[in-house]
Structures are given as structure tokens and as C-alpha cells.
Short mmCIF file of C-alpha atoms and ligand atoms in Angstrom, two decimals:
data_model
loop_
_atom_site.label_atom_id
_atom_site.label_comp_id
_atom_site.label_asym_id
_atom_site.label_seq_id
_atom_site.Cartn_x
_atom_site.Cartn_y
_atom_site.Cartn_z
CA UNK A 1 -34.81 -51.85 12.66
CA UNK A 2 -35.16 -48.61 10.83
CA UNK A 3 -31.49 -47.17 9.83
CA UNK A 4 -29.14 -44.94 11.49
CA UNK A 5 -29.10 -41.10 10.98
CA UNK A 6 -26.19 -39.85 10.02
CA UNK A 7 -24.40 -36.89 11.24
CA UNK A 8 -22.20 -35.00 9.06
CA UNK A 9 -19.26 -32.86 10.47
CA UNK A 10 -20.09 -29.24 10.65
CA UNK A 11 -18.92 -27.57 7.70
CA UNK A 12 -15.50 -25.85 8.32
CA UNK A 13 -14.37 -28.84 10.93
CA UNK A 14 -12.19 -31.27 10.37
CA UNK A 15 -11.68 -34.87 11.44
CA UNK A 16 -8.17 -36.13 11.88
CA UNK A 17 -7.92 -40.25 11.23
CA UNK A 18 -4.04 -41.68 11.43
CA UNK A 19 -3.07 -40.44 8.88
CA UNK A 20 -4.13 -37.13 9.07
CA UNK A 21 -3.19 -36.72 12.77
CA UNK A 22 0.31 -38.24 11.70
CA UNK A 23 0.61 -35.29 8.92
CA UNK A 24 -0.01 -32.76 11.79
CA UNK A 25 2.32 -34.33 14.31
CA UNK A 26 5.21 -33.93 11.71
CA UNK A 27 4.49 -30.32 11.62
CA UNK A 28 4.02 -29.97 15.20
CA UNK A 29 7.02 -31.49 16.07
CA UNK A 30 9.26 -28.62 13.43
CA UNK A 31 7.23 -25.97 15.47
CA UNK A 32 7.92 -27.66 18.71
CA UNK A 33 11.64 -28.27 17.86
CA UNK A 34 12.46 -24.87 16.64
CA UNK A 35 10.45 -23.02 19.49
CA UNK A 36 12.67 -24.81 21.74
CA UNK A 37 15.85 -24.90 19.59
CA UNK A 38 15.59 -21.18 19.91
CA UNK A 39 14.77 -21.36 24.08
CA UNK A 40 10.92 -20.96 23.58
CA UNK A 41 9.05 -22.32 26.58
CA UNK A 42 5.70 -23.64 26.06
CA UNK A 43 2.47 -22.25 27.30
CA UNK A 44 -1.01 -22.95 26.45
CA UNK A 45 -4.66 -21.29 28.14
CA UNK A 46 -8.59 -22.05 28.05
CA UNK A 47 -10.22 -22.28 24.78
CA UNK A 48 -13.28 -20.15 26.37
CA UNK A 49 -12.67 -16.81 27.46
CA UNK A 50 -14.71 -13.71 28.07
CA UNK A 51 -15.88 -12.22 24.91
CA UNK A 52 -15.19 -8.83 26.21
CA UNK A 53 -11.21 -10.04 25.99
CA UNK A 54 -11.67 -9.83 21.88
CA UNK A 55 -14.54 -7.43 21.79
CA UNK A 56 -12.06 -4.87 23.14
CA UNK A 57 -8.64 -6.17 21.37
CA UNK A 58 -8.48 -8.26 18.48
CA UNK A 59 -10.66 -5.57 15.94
CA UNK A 60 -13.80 -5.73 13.81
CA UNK A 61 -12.99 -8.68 11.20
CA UNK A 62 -12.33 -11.38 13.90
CA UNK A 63 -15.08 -10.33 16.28
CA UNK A 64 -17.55 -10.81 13.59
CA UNK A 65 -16.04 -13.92 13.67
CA UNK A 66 -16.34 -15.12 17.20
CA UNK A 67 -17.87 -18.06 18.31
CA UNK A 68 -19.66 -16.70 21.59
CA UNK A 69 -22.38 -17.25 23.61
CA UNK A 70 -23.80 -16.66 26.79
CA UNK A 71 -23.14 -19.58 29.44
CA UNK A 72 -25.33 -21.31 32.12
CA UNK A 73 -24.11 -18.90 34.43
CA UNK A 74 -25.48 -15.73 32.39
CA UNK A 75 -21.14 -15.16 31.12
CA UNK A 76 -20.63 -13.95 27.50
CA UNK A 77 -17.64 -16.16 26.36
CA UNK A 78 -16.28 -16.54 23.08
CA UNK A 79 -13.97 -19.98 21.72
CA UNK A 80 -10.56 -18.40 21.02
CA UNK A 81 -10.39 -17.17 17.69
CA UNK A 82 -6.61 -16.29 18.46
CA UNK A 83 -3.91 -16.72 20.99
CA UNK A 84 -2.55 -12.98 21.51
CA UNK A 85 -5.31 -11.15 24.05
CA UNK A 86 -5.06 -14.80 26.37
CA UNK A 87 -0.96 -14.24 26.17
CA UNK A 88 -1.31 -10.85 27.04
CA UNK A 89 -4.01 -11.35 29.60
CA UNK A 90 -2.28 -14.05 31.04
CA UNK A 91 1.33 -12.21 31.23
CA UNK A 92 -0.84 -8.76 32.41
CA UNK A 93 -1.34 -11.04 35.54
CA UNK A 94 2.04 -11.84 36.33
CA UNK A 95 4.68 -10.53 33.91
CA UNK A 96 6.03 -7.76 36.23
CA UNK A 97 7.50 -10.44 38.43
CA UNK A 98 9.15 -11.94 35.74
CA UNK A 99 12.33 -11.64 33.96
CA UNK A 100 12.91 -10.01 30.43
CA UNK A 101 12.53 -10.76 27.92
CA UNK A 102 9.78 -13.67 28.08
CA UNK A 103 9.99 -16.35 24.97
CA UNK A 104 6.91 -18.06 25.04
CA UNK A 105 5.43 -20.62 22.55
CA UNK A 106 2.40 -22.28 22.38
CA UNK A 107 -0.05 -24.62 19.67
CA UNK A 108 -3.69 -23.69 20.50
CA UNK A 109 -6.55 -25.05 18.18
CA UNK A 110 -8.41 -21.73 17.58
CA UNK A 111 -11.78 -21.20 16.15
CA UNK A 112 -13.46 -18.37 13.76
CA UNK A 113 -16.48 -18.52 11.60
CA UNK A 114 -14.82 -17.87 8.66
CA UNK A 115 -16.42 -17.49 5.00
CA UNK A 116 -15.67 -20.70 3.25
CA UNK A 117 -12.74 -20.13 1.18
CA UNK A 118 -9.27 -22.27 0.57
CA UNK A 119 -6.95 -22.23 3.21
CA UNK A 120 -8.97 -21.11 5.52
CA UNK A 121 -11.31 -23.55 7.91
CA UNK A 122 -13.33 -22.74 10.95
CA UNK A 123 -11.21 -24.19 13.23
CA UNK A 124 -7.34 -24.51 13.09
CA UNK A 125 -3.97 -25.03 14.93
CA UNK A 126 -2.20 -22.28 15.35
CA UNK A 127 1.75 -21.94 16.42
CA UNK A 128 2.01 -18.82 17.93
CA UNK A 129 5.62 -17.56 19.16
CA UNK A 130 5.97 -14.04 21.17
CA UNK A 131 8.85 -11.80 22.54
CA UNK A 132 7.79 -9.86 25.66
CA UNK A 133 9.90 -7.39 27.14
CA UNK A 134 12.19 -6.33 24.22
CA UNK A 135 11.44 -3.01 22.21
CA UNK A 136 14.09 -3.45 20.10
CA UNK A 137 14.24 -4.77 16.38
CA UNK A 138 16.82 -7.55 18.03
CA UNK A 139 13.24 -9.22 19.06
CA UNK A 140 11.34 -8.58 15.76
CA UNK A 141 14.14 -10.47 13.34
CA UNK A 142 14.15 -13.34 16.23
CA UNK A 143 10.46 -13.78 15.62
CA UNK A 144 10.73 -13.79 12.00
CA UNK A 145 13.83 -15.95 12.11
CA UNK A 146 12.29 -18.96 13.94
CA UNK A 147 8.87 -19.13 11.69
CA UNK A 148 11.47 -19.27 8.42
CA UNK A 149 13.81 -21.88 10.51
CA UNK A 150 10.54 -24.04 11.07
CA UNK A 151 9.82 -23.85 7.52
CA UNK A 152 13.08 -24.83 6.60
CA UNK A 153 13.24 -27.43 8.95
CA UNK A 154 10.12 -28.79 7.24
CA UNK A 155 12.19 -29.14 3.49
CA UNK A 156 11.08 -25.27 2.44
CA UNK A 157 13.37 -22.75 0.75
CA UNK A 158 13.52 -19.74 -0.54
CA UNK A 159 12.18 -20.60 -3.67
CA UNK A 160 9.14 -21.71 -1.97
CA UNK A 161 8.20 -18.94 0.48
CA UNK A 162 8.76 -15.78 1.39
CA UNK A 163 8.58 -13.31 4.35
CA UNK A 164 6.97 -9.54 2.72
CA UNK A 165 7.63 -7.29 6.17
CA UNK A 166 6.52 -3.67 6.35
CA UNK A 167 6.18 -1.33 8.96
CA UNK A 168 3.36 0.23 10.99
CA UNK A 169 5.17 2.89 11.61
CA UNK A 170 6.94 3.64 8.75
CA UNK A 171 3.72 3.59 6.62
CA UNK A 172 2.18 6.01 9.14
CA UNK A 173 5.81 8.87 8.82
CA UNK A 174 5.30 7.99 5.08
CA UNK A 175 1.40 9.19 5.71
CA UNK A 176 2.21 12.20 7.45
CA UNK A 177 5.16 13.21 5.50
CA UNK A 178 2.60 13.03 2.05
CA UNK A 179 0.20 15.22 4.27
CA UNK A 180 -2.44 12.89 5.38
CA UNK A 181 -4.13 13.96 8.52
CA UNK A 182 -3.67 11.50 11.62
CA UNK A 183 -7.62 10.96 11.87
CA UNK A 184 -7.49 9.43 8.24
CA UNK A 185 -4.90 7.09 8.70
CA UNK A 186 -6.69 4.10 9.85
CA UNK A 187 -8.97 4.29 7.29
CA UNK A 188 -6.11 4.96 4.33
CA UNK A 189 -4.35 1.36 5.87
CA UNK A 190 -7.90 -0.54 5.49
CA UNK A 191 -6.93 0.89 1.37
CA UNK A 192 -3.59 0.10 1.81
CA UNK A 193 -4.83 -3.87 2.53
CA UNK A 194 -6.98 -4.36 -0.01
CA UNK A 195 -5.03 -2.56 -2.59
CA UNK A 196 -3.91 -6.04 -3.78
CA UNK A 197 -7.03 -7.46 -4.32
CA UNK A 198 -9.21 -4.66 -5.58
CA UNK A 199 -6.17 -2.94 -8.04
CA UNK A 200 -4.87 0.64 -8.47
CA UNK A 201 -8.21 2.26 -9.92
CA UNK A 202 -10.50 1.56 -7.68
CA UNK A 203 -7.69 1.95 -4.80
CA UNK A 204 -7.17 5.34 -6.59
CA UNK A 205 -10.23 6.29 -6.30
CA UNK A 206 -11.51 4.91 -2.60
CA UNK A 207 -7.45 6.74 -1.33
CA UNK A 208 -9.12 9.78 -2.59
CA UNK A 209 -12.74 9.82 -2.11
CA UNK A 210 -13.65 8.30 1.04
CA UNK A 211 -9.92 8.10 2.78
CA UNK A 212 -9.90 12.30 1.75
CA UNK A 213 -6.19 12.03 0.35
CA UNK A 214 -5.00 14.66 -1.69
CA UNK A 215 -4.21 13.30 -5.87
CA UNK A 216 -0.31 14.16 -5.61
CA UNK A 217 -0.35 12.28 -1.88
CA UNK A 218 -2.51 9.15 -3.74
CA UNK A 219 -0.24 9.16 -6.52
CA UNK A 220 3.48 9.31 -4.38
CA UNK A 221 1.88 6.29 -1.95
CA UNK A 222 1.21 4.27 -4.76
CA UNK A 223 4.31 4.78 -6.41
CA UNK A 224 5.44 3.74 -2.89
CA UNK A 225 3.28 0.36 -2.49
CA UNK A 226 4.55 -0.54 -6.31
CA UNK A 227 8.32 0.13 -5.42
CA UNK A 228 10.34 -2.90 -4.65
CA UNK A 229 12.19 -3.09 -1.22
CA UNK A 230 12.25 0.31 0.56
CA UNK A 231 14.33 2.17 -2.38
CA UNK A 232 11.41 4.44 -3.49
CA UNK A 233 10.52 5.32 0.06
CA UNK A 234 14.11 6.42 0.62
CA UNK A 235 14.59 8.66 -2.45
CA UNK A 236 11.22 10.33 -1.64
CA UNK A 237 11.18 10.61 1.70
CA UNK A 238 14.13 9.34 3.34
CA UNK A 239 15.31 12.93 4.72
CA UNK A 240 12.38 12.99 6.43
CA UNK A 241 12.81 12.85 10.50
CA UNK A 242 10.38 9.73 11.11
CA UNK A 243 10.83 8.32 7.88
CA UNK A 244 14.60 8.07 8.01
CA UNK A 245 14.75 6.32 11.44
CA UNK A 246 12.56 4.16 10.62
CA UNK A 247 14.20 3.18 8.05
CA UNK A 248 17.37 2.90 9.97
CA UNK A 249 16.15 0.40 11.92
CA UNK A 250 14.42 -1.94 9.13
CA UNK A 251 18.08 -1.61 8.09
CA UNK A 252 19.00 -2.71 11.47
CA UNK A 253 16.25 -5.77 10.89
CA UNK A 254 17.80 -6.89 7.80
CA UNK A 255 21.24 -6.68 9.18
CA UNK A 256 20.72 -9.53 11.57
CA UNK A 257 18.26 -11.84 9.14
CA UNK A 258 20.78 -11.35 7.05
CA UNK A 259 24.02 -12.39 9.00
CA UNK A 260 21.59 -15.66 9.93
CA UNK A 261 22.04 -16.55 6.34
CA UNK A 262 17.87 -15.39 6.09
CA UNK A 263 17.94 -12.55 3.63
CA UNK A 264 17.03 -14.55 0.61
CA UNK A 265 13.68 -15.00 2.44
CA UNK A 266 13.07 -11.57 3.47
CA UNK A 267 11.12 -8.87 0.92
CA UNK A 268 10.02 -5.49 2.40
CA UNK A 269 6.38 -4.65 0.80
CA UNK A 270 4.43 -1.93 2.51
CA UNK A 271 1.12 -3.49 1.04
CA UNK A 272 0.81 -5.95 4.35
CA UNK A 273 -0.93 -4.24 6.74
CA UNK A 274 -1.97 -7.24 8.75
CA UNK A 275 -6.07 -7.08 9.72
CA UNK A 276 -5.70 -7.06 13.66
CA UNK A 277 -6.18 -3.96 15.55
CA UNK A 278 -3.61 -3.98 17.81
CA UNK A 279 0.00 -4.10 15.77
CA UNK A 280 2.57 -0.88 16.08
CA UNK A 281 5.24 -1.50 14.51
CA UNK A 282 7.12 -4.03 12.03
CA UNK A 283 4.37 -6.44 10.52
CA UNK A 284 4.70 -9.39 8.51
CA UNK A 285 3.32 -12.64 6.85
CA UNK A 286 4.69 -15.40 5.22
CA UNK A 287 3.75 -16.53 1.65
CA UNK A 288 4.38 -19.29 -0.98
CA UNK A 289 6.34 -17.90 -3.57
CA UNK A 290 4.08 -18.67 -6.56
CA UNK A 291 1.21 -16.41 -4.52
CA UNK A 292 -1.43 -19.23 -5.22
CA UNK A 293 -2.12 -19.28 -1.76
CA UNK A 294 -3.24 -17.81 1.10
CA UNK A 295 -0.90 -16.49 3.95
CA UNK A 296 0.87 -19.32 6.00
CA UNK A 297 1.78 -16.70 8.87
CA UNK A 298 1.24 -13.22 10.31
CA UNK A 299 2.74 -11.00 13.15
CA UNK A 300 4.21 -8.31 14.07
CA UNK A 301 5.11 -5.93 17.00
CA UNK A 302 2.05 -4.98 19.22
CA UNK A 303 3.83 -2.66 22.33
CA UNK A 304 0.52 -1.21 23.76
CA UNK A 305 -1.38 -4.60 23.83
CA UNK A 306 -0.60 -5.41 27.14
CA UNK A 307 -1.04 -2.57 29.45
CA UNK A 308 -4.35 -2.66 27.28
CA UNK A 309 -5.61 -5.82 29.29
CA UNK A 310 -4.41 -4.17 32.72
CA UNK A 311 -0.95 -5.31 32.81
CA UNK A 312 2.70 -3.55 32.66
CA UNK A 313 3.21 -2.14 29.82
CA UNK A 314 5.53 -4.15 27.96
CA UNK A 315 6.86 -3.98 24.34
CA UNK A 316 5.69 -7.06 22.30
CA UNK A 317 6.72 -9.07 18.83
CA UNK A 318 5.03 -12.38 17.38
CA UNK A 319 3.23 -13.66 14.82
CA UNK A 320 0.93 -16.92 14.15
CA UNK A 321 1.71 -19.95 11.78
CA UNK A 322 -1.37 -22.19 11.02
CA UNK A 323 -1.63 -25.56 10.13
CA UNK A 324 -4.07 -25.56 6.97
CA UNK A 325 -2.09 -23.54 4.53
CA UNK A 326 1.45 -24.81 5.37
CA UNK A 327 0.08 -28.65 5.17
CA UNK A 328 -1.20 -27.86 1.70
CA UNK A 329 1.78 -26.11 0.84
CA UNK A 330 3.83 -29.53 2.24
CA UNK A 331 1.79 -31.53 0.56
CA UNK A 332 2.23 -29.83 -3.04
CA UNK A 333 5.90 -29.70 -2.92
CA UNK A 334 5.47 -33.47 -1.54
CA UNK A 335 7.18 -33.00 1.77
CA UNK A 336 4.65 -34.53 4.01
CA UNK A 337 5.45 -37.95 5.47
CA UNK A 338 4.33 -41.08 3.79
CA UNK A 339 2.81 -42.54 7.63
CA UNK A 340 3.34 -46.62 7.22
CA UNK A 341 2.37 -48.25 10.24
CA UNK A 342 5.23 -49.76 12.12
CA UNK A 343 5.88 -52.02 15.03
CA UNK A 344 8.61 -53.81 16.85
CA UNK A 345 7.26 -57.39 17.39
CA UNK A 346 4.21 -59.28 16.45
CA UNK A 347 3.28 -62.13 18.82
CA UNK A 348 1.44 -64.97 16.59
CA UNK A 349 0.18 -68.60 18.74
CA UNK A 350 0.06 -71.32 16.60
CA UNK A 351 -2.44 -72.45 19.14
CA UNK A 352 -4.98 -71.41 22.21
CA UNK A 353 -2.52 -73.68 24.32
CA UNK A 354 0.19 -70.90 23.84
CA UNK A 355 -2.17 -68.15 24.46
CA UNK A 356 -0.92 -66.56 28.23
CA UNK A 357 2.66 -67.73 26.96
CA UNK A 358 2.04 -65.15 24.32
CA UNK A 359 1.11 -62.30 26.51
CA UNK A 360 3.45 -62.64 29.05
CA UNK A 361 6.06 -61.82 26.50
CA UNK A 362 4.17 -59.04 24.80
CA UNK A 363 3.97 -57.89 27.96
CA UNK A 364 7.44 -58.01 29.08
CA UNK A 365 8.52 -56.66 25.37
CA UNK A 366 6.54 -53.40 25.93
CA UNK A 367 7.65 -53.23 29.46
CA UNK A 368 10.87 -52.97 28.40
CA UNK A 369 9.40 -50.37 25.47
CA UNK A 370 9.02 -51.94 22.36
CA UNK A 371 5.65 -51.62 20.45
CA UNK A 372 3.92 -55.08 19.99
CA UNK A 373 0.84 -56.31 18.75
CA UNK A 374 -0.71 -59.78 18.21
CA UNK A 375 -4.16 -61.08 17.28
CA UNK A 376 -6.57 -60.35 20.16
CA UNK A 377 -8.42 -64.18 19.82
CA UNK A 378 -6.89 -67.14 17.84
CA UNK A 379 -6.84 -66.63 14.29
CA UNK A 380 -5.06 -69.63 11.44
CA UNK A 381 -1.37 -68.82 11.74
CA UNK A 382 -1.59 -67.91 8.34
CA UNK A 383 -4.06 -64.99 9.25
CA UNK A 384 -2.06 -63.78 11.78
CA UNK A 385 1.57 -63.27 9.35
CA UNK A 386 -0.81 -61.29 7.24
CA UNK A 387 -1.75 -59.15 9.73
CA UNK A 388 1.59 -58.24 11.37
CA UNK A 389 2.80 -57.52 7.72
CA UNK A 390 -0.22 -54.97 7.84
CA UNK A 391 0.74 -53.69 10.92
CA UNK A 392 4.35 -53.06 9.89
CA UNK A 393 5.70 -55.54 12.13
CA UNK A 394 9.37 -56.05 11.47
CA UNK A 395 9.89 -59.22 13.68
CA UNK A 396 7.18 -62.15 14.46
CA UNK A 397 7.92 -64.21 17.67
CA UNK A 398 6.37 -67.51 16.60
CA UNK A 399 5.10 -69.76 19.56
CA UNK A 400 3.86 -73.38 18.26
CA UNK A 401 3.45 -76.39 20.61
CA UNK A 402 7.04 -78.16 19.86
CA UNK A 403 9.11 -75.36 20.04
CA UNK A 404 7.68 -74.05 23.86
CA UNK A 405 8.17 -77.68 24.83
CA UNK A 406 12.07 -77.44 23.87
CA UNK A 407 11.80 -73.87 25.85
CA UNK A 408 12.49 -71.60 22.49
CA UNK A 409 10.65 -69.43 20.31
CA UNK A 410 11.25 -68.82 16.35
CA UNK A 411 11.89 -65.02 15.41
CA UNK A 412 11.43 -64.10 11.88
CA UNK A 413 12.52 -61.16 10.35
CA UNK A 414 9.60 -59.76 7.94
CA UNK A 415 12.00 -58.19 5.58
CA UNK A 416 14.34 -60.99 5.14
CA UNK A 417 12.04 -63.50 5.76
CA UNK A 418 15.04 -65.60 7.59
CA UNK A 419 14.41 -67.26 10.76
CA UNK A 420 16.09 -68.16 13.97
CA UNK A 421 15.52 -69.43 17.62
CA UNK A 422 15.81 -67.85 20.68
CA UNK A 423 14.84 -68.77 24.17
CA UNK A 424 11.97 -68.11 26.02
CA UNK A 425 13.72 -67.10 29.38
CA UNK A 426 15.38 -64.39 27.14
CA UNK A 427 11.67 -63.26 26.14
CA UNK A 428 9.95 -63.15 29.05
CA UNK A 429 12.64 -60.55 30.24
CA UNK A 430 11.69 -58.60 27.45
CA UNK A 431 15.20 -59.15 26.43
CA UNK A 432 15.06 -61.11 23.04
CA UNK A 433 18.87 -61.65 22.51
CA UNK A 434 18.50 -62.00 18.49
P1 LIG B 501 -3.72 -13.95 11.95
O1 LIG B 501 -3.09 -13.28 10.76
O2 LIG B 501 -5.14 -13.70 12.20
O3 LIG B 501 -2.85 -13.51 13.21
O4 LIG B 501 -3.48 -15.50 11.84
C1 LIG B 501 -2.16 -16.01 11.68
C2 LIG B 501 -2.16 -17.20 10.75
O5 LIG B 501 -3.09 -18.17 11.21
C3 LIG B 501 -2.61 -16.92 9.32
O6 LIG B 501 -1.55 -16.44 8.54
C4 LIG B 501 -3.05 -18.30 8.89
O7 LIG B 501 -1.94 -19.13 8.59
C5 LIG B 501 -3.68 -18.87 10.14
N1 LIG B 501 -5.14 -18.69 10.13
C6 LIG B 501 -5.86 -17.65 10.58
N2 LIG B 501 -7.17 -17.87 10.42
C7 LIG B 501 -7.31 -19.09 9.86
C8 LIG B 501 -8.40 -19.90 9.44
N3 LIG B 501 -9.66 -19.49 9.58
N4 LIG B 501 -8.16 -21.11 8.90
C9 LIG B 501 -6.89 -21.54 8.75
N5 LIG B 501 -5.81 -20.83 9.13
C10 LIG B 501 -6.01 -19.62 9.67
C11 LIG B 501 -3.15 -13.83 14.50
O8 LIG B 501 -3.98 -14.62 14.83
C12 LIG B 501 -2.24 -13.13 15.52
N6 LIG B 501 -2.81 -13.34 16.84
C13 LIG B 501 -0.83 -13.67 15.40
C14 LIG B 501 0.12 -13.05 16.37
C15 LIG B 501 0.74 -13.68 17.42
N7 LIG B 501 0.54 -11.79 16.36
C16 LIG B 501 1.38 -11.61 17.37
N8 LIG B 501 1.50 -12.75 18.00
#
């Protein structure tokens, strides 16, 4: 027979086996618990949408990223590359009936065509936690305070990660105030972003040159971007109108991350810009501390997305938390379960004669909810101890042909190895009295 082809996984995909799915389901259940620990409902949508939903909303780098195509039925539809434009397309249908503000969670696999790199994969989980309905900065530190709870819930501290939060609309009072015209401001924040990884010369120069900034404007915003905290923005500008308020309420911010015993996590940096099109306001991402990595998390406030997609318009705050950076980042620091099979019972026959014996009380033991597990066709008893010590049983019932004639059972306890009989009419209520 000629040989099998094989198929490998497409490049960017991942499989999860056991113990990989058991790694995810740890960090699912932090996100899960801290959603709802701060009164997060859960929410989820289709993975196919209209492409027109992210041609219109989620801006250039992502939609060059889409996984679309057209459908039998002639559609353009893209896989979900993010969760925002379904949220707001899905609350655009029916928010203005409901009560504000709306805490929504939800843990959608999402899928880009990404450039290979580390950290990021062409499909990945994504926890994604939004305030609708609440303008104020009460909504944007609430956001920001349940990502860092999750992390700490997952054995993270401040010495691991960080939050660096700027401001959308501080940046752009900062702009004006240095003289840069309104019509160059988009293209001075795509600057602003890479400034990091391209360096004060050539950021220098491309401020200047293509963004049209004047040298003493270039020269106060990067003396700006360098400053720590928001210090250098207030001595230069803070007497400014626009600057000054919004500074009073990143103040405001602080205040309550702060009284939540979350200020050691928080670091104002007006280098994040965040890539998506639609943020307004206070912006953010999440980062290990040593900066070997990529970002674990990004959000922000995005008030105009909404009555964008036809709906109310309603003030907005979230951000995104994915699973590939945050598992590495658990798995260096070595926080990530060690996932040992385990099980209740293991039901070993000494013989075929005690077969239906056997799974009648399996049967009753998981009706009653225990896990159990036995050999599916007779194996030497012998076999069959080795494989419930595999399986991480912690008790064996033991059925041999003397024993079932005297109407008992032996139980042995794996990790003591000590023994003891119990009846059968006990077992086959599921209710093994040892
Ligand atoms: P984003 O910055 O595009 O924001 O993604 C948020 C997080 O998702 C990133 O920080 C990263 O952890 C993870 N992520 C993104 N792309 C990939 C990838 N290709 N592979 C692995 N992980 C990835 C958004 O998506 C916004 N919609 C978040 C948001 C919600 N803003 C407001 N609400």
C-alpha cells in the first residue's frame, strides 16, 4: 500500500493536545473569574462577518490582515481579526434599550495573517473586556484594573509587567499647543508609534520632513516622549486649556488605580499610540517588565465607534488580552500548571466473569460524579494497576472471583498502597463508604 501523505498544520496555527488545551484553560478560567468577579457578563458572536464591518473600522494594518473571501452566495466576509466592530455592531442593534453602563466580556479565537514573528500567530484567543455607556475616566481605570487583577490572579506582579497608558487626546492638545496643524496629526502619531523601534534620528527627521513639524515643535515632543510620567508635559504645557484638563483627569485615572492598591503597575508613556483606527481617548497596553516581549494587551477608549456602525452613540473603554504572549510570559516565570492526569476510581476485573459487575459500578460512580476509568477489554491484572497509576487514579476498586462471591470489593489507595473491603451494595449506589 503506498504511504500516507502527510499534512502539516498551516503555518501560524496551532494544535492544542492535553496539555496544551489544559495550559489555556488555566488562563481562561483567571479571565473568566475576574470578568465576572468584577460583574462582566459574557458574550460571544460569529467568527465570519462582512468584510465591510473592518474595511470601514478597524484601520489599514489589520485589514491588510484579514482573512476574507467572497462566499457561495457572492458575500465578502472576513474571519474576525478582532472582537470590537462585532461588539459594537452587535450593541448598535440593541444597546438603546438597554441599561448603562453595559460590562460585557467575551474569549473569541480571532484570526489575522500576521508576518511571522514571536508572540504573534495567525490565529489567537483573545479576552476582550468593554465598558459601554460611561464617558468618564471611572470606566477607563475599571478596564485597566481587571486586565492587571487577571494577571495577578495568574501569580504576576509588578515586577513582571506593567501597564504604559497615554492619552489620545492629550497627545493631540500637546500637538496643537507645539503648533502642529490638525491635518498632520494622524500622520505625526504613525511617528509617534514607531519612534521606539526606529530611534530619535530617523524619528527626527521623518517628524520633520514628511509629518511637516516645525524643529523647535520636533524637539519639545521628543523631549516629551523621553520624559518619565507626565512631569515634562506639565512644566511645558500644563497651563495650556486642553492640556491641563487633560491632565486633570489622567490625575483623576491614577487616583482610583491607585486607591485599588494598582499604582505600582501603572506608567504613563505617551509613546503608545495603539495601531487601531478608532481609539479617542486614554490608550494603553500591557508589557513584561524586562521589554523582551511583545505586548500582552491593548485598549483604550473608542466613544465614536459605535454610532459609526449605525447605533447610539455611546462612549466606549476596553482593551484585548491574548493568549500567546501571556502563556509565554507564564511559562518563563514558571507559573503555568504542571497538568497530571487525575481520576477518582479505576475499575480493574481480575476476570471476564466480573466484567458487567465492573461497569455497573463505574457507572453508578460517575452517576453520582466521580471520574472513573477502567480497561476497555480484559487486560492481566497486573496491566491494568499500571495503567490506573498512568491515569492518575487515586483509588482502584478491585473485583476478583472470591471476593464478589462474599459480596465485597477491595479498594486500594494508590498513594498509600493500603487496602480495605467494602461492599458491593455500597458500590453499586455509587456510594463507596471507604
Ligand atoms: P490589539 O492591540 O490589536 O487590540 O490586540 C490586543 C492584544 O491581542 C495584543 O496586545 C496581543 O496580546 C493580542 N494579539 C493581537 N494580535 C495577535 C496575534 N496575531 N497573535 C497573538 N496575539 C495577538 C484589539 O484587537 C482591540 N480590538 C482591543 C480592544 C477591545 N480595544 C477596545 N476593546
Amino acid at each position: 500500500m503506498p504511504k500516507g501523505k502527510a499534512f502539516p498544520r498551516l503555518p501560524g496555527f496551532r494544535d492544542f493536545a492535553p496539555e496544551a488545551l489544559a495550559e489555556r484553560e488555566h488562563v481562561f478560567r483567571s479571565w473568566r473569574g475576574m470578568a465576572r468577579r468584577y460583574g462582566f457578563q459574557e458574550y460571544d458572536g460569529p467568527p465570519l462577518e462582512p468584510l465591510e464591518l473592518y474595511r470601514e473600522k478597524s484601520g489599514d494594518e489589520i485589514v491588510g490582515q484579514l482573512y476574507a473571501f467572497v462566499d457561495k452566495g457572492g458575500r465578502e466576509v472576513s474571519l474576525r481579526p478582532e472582537m470590537t466592530p462585532s461588539l459594537a455592531r452587535m450593541l448598535g442593534e440593541r444597546s438603546r434599550a438597554m441599561p448603562k453602563p453595559i460590562r460585557w466580556f467575551s474569549i473569541p479565537q480571532l484570526f489575522r495573517y500576521e508576518r511571522q514573528q514571536r508572540g504573534r500567530l495567525r490565529e489567537h484567543f483573545q479576552w476582550n473586556v468593554d465598558i459601554l455607556g460611561e464617558a468618564g475616566t471611572g470606566a477607563d481605570a475599571e478596564v485597566l484594573a481587571v486586565a492587571v487583577d487577571a494577571l495577578r490572579a495568574l501569580g504576576l506582579g509588578p515586577d513582571d509587567f506593567l501597564a504604559r497608558v497615554s492619552d489620545r487626546r492629550l497627545l493631540s492638545a500637546i500637538l496643537d499647543a507645539l503648533g502642529v496643524p490638525g491635518d498632520r496629526i494622524a500622520a505625526t502619531y504613525v511617528h509617534i508609534d514607531k519612534y521606539e523601534r526606529v530611534g530619535p534620528d530617523l524619528t527626527r527627521a521623518r517628524l520633520h520632513e514628511s509629518a511637516g513639524l516645525a524643529p523647535r515643535a520636533v524637539d519639545s515632543l521628543l523631549e516629551i516622549l523621553d520624559g518619565s510620567g507626565l512631569d515634562v508635559v506639565e512644566d511645558l504645557l500644563g497651563e495650556r486649556d486642553a492640556v491641563g484638563a487633560s491632565l486633570a483627569e489622567l490625575h483623576r485615572y491614577q487616583a482610583d488605580l491607585t486607591a485599588m492598591g494598582l499604582g505600582p503597575f501603572l506608567r504613563f508613556d505617551l509613546r503608545i499610540v495603539r495601531g487601531l483606527a478608532y481609539y479617542t481617548g486614554i490608550v494603553f497596553e500591557l508589557f513584561d517588565r524586562r521589554g523582551e516581549m511583545r505586548a500582552i494587551c491593548g485598549g483604550g477608549r473608542y466613544d465614536q465607534l459605535l454610532e459609526r456602525v449605525g447605533g447610539e452613540p455611546l462612549a466606549a473603554v476596553g482593551f484585548g488580552m491574548g493568549d500567546v504572549v501571556l502563556t509565554e510570559l507564564l511559562r518563563d516565570r514558571g507559573l503555568l500548571p504542571r497538568s497530571a492526569p487525575a481520576m477518582d476510581w479505576f475499575v480493574a476485573s481480575v476476570s471476564p466473569a466480573q466484567r458487567l459487575l465492573g461497569r455497573e459500578i463505574a457507572h453508578a460512580l460517575r452517576e453520582a460524579g466521580s471520574t472513573v476509568s477502567y480497561a476497555l477489554e480484559q487486560r492481566p491484572v497486573r496491566k491494568q494497576l499500571a495503567m490506573a497509576a498512568r491515569q492518575g487514579a487515586r483509588r482502584v476498586i478491585l473485583l476478583g472471583p472470591e471476593e464478589t462471591a462474599r459480596g465485597v470489593a477491595v479498594i486500594r489507595d494508590m498513594a498509600q498502597g493500603s487496602q480495605q473491603e467494602v461492599s458491593l451494595a455500597d458500590l453499586r449506589r455509587g456510594r463507596p463508604t471507604p
